Structures are given as C-alpha cells and as structure tokens.
GROMACS .gro file of C-alpha atoms in nm:
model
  285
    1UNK     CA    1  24.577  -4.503  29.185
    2UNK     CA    2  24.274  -4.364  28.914
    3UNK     CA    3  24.242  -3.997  28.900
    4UNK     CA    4  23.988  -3.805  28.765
    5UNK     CA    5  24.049  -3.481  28.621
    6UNK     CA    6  23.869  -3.226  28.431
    7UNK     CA    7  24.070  -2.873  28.352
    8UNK     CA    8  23.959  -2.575  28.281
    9UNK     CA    9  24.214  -2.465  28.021
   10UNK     CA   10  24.423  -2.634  27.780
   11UNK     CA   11  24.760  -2.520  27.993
   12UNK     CA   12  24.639  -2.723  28.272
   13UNK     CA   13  24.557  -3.012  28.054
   14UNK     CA   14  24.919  -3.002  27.874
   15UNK     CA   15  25.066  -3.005  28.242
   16UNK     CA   16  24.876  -3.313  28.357
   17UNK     CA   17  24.947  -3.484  28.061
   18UNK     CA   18  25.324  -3.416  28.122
   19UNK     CA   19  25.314  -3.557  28.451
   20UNK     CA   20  25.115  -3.899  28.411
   21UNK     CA   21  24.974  -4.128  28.155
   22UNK     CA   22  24.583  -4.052  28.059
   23UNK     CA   23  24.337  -4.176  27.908
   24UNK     CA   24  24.130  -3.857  27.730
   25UNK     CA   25  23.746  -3.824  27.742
   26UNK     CA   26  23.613  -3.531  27.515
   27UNK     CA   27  23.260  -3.618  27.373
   28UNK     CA   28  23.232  -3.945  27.510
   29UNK     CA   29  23.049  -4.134  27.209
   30UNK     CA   30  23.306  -4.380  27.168
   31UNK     CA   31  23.487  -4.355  27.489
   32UNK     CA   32  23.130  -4.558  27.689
   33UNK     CA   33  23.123  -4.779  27.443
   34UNK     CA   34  23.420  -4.918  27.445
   35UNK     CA   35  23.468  -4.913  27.835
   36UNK     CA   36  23.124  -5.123  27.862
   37UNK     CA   37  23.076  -5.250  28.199
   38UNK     CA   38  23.475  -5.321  28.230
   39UNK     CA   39  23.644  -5.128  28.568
   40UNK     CA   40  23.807  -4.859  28.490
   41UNK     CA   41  24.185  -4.888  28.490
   42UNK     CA   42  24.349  -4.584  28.342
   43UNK     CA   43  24.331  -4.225  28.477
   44UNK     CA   44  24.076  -3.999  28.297
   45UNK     CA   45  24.157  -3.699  28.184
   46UNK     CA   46  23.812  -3.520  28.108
   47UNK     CA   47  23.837  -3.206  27.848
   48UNK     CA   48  23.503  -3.118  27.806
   49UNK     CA   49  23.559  -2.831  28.015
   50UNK     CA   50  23.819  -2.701  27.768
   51UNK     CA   51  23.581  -2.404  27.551
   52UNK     CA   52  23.867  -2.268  27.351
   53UNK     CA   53  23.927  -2.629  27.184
   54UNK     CA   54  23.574  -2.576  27.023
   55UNK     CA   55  23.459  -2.418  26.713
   56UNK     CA   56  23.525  -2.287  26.335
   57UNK     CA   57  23.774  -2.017  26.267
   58UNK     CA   58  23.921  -1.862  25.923
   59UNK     CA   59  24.251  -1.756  25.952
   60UNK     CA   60  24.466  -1.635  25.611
   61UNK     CA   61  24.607  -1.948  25.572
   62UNK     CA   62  24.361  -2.199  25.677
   63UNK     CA   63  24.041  -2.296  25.803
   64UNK     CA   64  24.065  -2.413  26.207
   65UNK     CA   65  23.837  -2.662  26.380
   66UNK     CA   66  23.869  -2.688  26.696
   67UNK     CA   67  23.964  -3.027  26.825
   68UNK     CA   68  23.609  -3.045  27.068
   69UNK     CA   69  23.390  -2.861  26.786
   70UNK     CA   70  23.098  -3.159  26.741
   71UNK     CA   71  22.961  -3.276  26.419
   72UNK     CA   72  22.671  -3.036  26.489
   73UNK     CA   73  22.879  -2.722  26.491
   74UNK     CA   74  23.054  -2.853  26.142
   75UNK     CA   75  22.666  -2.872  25.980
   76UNK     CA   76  22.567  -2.525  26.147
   77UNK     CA   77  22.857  -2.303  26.056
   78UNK     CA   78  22.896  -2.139  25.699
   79UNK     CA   79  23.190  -2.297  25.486
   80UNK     CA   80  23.274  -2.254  25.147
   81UNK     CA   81  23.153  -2.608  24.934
   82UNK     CA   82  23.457  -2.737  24.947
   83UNK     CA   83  23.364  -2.861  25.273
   84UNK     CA   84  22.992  -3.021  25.151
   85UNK     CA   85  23.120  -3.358  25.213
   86UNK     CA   86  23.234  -3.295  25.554
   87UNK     CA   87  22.890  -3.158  25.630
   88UNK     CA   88  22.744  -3.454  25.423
   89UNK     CA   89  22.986  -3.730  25.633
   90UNK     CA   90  22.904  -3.528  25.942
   91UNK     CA   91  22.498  -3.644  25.870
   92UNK     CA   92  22.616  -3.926  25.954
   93UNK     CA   93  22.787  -3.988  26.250
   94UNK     CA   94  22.549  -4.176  26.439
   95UNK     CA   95  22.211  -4.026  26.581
   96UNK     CA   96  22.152  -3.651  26.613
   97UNK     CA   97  22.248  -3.658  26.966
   98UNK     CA   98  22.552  -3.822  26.913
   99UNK     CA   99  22.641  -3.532  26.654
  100UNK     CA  100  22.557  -3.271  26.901
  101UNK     CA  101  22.849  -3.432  27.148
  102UNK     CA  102  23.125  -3.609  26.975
  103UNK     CA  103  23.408  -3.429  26.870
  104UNK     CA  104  23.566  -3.382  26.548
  105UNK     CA  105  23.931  -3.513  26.673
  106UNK     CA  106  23.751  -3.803  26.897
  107UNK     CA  107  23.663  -3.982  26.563
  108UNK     CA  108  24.043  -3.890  26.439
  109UNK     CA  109  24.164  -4.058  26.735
  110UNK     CA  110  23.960  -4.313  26.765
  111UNK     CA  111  24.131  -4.442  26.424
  112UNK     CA  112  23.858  -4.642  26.333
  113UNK     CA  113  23.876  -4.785  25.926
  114UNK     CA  114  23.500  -4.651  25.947
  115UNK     CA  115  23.575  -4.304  26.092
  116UNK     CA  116  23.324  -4.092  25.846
  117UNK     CA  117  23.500  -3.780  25.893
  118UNK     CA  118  23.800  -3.903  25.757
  119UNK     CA  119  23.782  -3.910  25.404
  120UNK     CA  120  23.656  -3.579  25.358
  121UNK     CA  121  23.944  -3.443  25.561
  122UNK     CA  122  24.178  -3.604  25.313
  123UNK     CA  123  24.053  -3.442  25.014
  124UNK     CA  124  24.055  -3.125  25.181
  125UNK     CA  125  24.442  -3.187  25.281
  126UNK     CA  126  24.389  -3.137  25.650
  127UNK     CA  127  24.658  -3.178  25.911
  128UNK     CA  128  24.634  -3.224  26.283
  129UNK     CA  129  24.774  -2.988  26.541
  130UNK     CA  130  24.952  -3.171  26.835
  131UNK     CA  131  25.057  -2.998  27.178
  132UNK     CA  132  25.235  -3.096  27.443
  133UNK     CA  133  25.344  -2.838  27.730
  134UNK     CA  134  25.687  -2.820  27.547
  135UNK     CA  135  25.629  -2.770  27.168
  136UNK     CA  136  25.352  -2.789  26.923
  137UNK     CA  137  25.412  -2.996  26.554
  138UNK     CA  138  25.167  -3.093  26.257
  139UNK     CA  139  25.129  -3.359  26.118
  140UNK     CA  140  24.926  -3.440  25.767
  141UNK     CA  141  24.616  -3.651  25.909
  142UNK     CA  142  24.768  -3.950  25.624
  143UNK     CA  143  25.067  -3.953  25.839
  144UNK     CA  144  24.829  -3.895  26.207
  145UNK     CA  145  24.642  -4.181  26.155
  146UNK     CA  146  24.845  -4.510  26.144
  147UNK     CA  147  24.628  -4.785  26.096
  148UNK     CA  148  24.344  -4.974  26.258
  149UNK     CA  149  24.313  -4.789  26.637
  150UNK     CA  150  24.655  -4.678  26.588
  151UNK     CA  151  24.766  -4.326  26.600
  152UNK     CA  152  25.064  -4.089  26.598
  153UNK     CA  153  24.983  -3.944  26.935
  154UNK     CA  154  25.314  -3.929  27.183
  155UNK     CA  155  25.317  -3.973  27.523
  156UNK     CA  156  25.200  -3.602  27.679
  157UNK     CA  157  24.992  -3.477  27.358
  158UNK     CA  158  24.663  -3.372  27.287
  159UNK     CA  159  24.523  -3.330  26.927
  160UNK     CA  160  24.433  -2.947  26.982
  161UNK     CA  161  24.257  -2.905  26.605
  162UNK     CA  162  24.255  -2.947  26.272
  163UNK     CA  163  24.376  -2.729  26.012
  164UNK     CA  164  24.250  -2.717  25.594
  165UNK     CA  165  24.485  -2.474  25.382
  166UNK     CA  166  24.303  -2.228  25.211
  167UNK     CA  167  24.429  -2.360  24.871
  168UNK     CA  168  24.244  -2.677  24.913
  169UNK     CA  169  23.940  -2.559  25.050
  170UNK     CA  170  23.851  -2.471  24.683
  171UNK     CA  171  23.610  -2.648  24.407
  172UNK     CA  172  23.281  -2.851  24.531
  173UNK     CA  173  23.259  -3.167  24.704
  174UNK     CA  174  23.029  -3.450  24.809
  175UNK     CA  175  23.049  -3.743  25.043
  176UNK     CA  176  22.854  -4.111  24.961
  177UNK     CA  177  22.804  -4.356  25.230
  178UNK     CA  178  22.716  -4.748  25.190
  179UNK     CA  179  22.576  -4.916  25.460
  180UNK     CA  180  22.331  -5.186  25.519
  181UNK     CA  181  22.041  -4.953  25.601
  182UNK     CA  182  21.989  -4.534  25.573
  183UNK     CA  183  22.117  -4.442  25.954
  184UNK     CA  184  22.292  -4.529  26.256
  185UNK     CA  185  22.551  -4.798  26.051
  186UNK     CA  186  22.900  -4.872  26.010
  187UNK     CA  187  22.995  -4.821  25.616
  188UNK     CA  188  23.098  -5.102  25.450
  189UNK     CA  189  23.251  -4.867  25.169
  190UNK     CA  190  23.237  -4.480  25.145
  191UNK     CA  191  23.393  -4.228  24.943
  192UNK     CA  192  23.429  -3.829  24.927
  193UNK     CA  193  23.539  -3.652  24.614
  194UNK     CA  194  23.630  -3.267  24.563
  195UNK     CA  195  23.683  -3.153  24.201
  196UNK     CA  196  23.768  -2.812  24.096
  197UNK     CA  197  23.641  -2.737  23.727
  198UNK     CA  198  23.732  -2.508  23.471
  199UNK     CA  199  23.580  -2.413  23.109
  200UNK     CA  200  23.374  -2.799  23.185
  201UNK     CA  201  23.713  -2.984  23.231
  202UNK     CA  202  23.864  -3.140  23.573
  203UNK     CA  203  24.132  -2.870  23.648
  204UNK     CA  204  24.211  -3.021  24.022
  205UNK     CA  205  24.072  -3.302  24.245
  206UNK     CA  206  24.094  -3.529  24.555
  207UNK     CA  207  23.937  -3.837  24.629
  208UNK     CA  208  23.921  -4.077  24.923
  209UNK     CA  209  23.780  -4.407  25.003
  210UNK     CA  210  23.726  -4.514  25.380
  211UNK     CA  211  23.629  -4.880  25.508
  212UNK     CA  212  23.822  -5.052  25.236
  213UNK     CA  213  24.156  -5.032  25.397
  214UNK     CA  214  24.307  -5.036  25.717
  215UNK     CA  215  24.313  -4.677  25.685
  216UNK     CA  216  24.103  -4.419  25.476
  217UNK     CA  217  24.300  -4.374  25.198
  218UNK     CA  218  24.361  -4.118  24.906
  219UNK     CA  219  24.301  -4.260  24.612
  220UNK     CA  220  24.598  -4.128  24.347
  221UNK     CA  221  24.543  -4.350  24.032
  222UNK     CA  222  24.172  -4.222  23.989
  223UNK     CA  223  24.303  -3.895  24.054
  224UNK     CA  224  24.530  -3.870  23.739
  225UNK     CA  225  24.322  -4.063  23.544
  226UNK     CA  226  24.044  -3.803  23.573
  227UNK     CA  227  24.264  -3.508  23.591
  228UNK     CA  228  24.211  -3.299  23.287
  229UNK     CA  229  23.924  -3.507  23.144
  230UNK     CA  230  23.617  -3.377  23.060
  231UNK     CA  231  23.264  -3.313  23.217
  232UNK     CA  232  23.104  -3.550  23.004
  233UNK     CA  233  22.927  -3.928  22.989
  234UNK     CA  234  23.266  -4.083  22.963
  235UNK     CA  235  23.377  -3.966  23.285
  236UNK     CA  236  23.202  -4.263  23.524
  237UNK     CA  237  23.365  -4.545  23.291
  238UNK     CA  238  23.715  -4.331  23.361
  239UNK     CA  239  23.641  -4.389  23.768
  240UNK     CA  240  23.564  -4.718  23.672
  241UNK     CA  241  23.851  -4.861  23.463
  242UNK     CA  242  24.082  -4.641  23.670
  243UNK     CA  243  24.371  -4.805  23.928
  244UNK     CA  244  24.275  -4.831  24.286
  245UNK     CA  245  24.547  -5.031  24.435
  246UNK     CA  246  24.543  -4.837  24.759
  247UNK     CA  247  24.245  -5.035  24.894
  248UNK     CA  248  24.276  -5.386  25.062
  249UNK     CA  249  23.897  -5.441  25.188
  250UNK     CA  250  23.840  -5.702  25.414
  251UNK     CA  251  23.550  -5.929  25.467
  252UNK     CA  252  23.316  -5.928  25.755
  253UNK     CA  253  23.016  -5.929  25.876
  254UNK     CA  254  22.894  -5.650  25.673
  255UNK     CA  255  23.030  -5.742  25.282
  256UNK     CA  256  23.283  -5.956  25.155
  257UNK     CA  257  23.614  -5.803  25.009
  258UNK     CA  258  23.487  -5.872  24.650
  259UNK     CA  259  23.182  -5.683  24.749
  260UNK     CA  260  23.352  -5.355  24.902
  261UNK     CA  261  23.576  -5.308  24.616
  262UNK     CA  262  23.320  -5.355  24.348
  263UNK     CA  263  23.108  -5.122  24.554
  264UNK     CA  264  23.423  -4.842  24.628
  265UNK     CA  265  23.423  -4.844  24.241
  266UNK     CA  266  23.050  -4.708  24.197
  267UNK     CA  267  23.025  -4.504  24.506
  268UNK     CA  268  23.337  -4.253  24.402
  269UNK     CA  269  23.183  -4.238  24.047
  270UNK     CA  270  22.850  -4.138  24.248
  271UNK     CA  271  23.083  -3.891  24.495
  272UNK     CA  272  23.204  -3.727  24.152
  273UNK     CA  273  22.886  -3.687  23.988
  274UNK     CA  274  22.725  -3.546  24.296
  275UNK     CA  275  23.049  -3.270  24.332
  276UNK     CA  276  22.993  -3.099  24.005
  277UNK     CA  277  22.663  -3.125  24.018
  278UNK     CA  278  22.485  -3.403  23.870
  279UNK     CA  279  22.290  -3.713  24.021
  280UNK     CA  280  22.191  -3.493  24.318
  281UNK     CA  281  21.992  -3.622  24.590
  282UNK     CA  282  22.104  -3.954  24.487
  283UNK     CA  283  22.204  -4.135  24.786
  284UNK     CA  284  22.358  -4.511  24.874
  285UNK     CA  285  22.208  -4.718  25.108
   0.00000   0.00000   0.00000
C-alpha cells in the first residue's frame, strides 16, 4: 500500500522512517520531474512541514544550514565571503522560483554530476549531518556523495543539514558556470575556488570542479601547485599547466570530453581571478 505522510517535526519523521521504506519530498524541484507522468510506487514521505530543518545559523564551531533552507535563503542571509560562491552557484539553480523552493540537501541528494551547490560546498569543507531515530553521524559531503545518483544515505536517515567549520569559512571565493546559454542550463563544466591571501601570496586554498566527473571533485594538484605562489600574471599559466587528474569528463549532448576538460582548465583560472579580486563581473556562458 502508498502512504502519504507529511510530519510536523523531525521526531515524527525519524519514526516513520524507522518503520517503512520512503521516498522523501522536501522542495519538490527535482522530485516532479523525475516522477513525470509515471504512477507513483513508493510511499512519500513529505517534509515540507518540518520548519526547524530550515535556515542559517552560526554556532562556535561552524556555520549550519538547515537541510530545507532554499537557495533563496542562502542569497538573502549575511555570510562572511567565503561563502560568495555558494551565493554565486545558488544564482543559478534554475529559475527564481525554483530557488525560492528547492532545498539545499535536495540537490545533495539528488547526486547529480551537475548539482551547482556542490562544488562550493567542497571548498568550504562542508559535511552532512545524518539522523536516524537511533543516532546521528557526519559524514564529509566527498564521502556523502558517491557517484552519479548515488548516495551514502542508510535505510531510516534523513540528511538534517549541513555543517562548514569556521576555519574554512575564511579567505574569498567565487563560483564560474559554463553552459550553453546564461540561465536555466545544465553546466557542462563549472568550478568554485576559495583562496586565502597574505602579504599578495596564496597562503591557503580550495578548488573544485563539478560536471567533469562522476562526482564534483576537489581538485588537489592545482591546489599545491598554486599554494604559496604569488598574486601576479604568472598565476593563470600555473592553473593551466597544473595536474588535474581527478576529472574524467564525459561526452554528451552538451560538449565532448576534450571540450569539458579544456574548458575546466580556463574556468578555475577565471574562479581564481574572480576570488581575489580581479576579472570581476566576468562571467562564462
């Protein structure tokens, strides 16, 4: 038999999911989508109603978003720039409305190789808080996300938020997006950088690439290679000539894999310029 339930707090979501499989609708965006004009076939397990899984809170340690806080709410509330390219990825999820509805862990477990919030996340060395009625964990969102649709999730959990340590939410950041046209697209490459810089040198950095892997990835041979260097005109040929063996692009129907890893290339050196500062306004498209 299909249920239909929609709880009113997150202890009477934990039980249900305990007791039976379901399938979780929060903003909906990608849940329709995919459901098309197929029957339904799983139970739904509706969490809209759930108010304390939404919204932006500073805690000593970390920064907490709330597993239902929208794209929207990200843009609106007041974060240090560490977050820019969250804001900047959160532009562009979709249309306006659909940032006004769908939900930060909705595009985390929808595991898509496009998610946009993704790679932002990674630089900012977020983790994902998992409940079930009997414990809670936390898990790095490298390790949450497990490849193409594929997630960590266990049988009776909920992703309940996501957390950014206070170290890492540090430096400035900025988030470039290729696609075949300005809005509304799938990326065929995108990257966010956050660099921390001291006395006009690269003290401390992050950078991620999404849509050129299975999963957004970090990417650790740029990282050392621009660790330490300089603020200066040599720094886009150091992006350039540095190792990126973490992506495996496919082709489709939006690039070739030639195409995406050429383009990874320039849009991180674009991502780093924009972070500390230069080429703003610059934009891919």
């Amino acid at each position: 038999m299909i249920r239909y339930a929609k709880p009113t707090t997150v202890d009477e979501a934990l039980t249900l999911l305990g007791e039976d499989r379901w399938r979780i609708l929060a903003g909906g965006t990608d849940f329709y989508p995919a459901q098309g004009a197929k029957p339904f076939r799983d139970s739904i397990l509706d969490i809209n109603g759930l108010a304390e899984l939404r919204g932006i809170a500073e805690t000593d340690e970390n920064w907490r978003i709330g597993a239902r806080t929208t794209w929207t709410d990200i843009v609106r509330h007041k974060l240090p720039p560490a977050f820019d390219a969250l804001k900047a990825a959160a532009r562009e999820v979709g249309s306006v409305q659909i940032q006004n509805v769908a939900s930060i862990a909705g595009n985390l477990c929808n595991a898509s190789p496009a998610a946009d919030g993704v790679p932002a996340l990674l630089t900012l060395d977020a983790d994902v808080e998992l409940r079930s009625a009997a414990a809670i964990r936390h898990l790095p969102l490298g390790a949450f996300i497990l490849g193409n649709r594929r997630t960590a999730l266990q049988p009776g959990e909920m992703v309940t938020a996501i957390r950014v340590p206070k170290r890492s939410a540090v430096g400035t950041s900025a988030f470039v997006k290729l696609g075949a046209r300005r809005y509304l697209v799938i990326s065929i490459a995108m990257a966010a950088a956050r660099l921390v810089v001291e006395e006009g040198v690269i003290a401390d950095m992050a950078i991620a690439v999404g849509s050129c892997s299975a999963v957004a990835r970090r990417l650790v041979g740029v990282e050392a290679a621009l660790c330490g260097h300089r603020i200066d005109e040599a720094l886009a040929d150091a992006v350039l000539s540095a190792p990126m063996d973490e992506l495996s692009p496919i082709a489709d129907v939006r690039g070739s894999a030639e195409y995406r890893e050429q383009a990874a290339r320039e849009i991180v050196v674009r991502a780093v310029r924009q972070a500390i500062g230069l080429d703003r306004g610059k934009v891919a498209a």
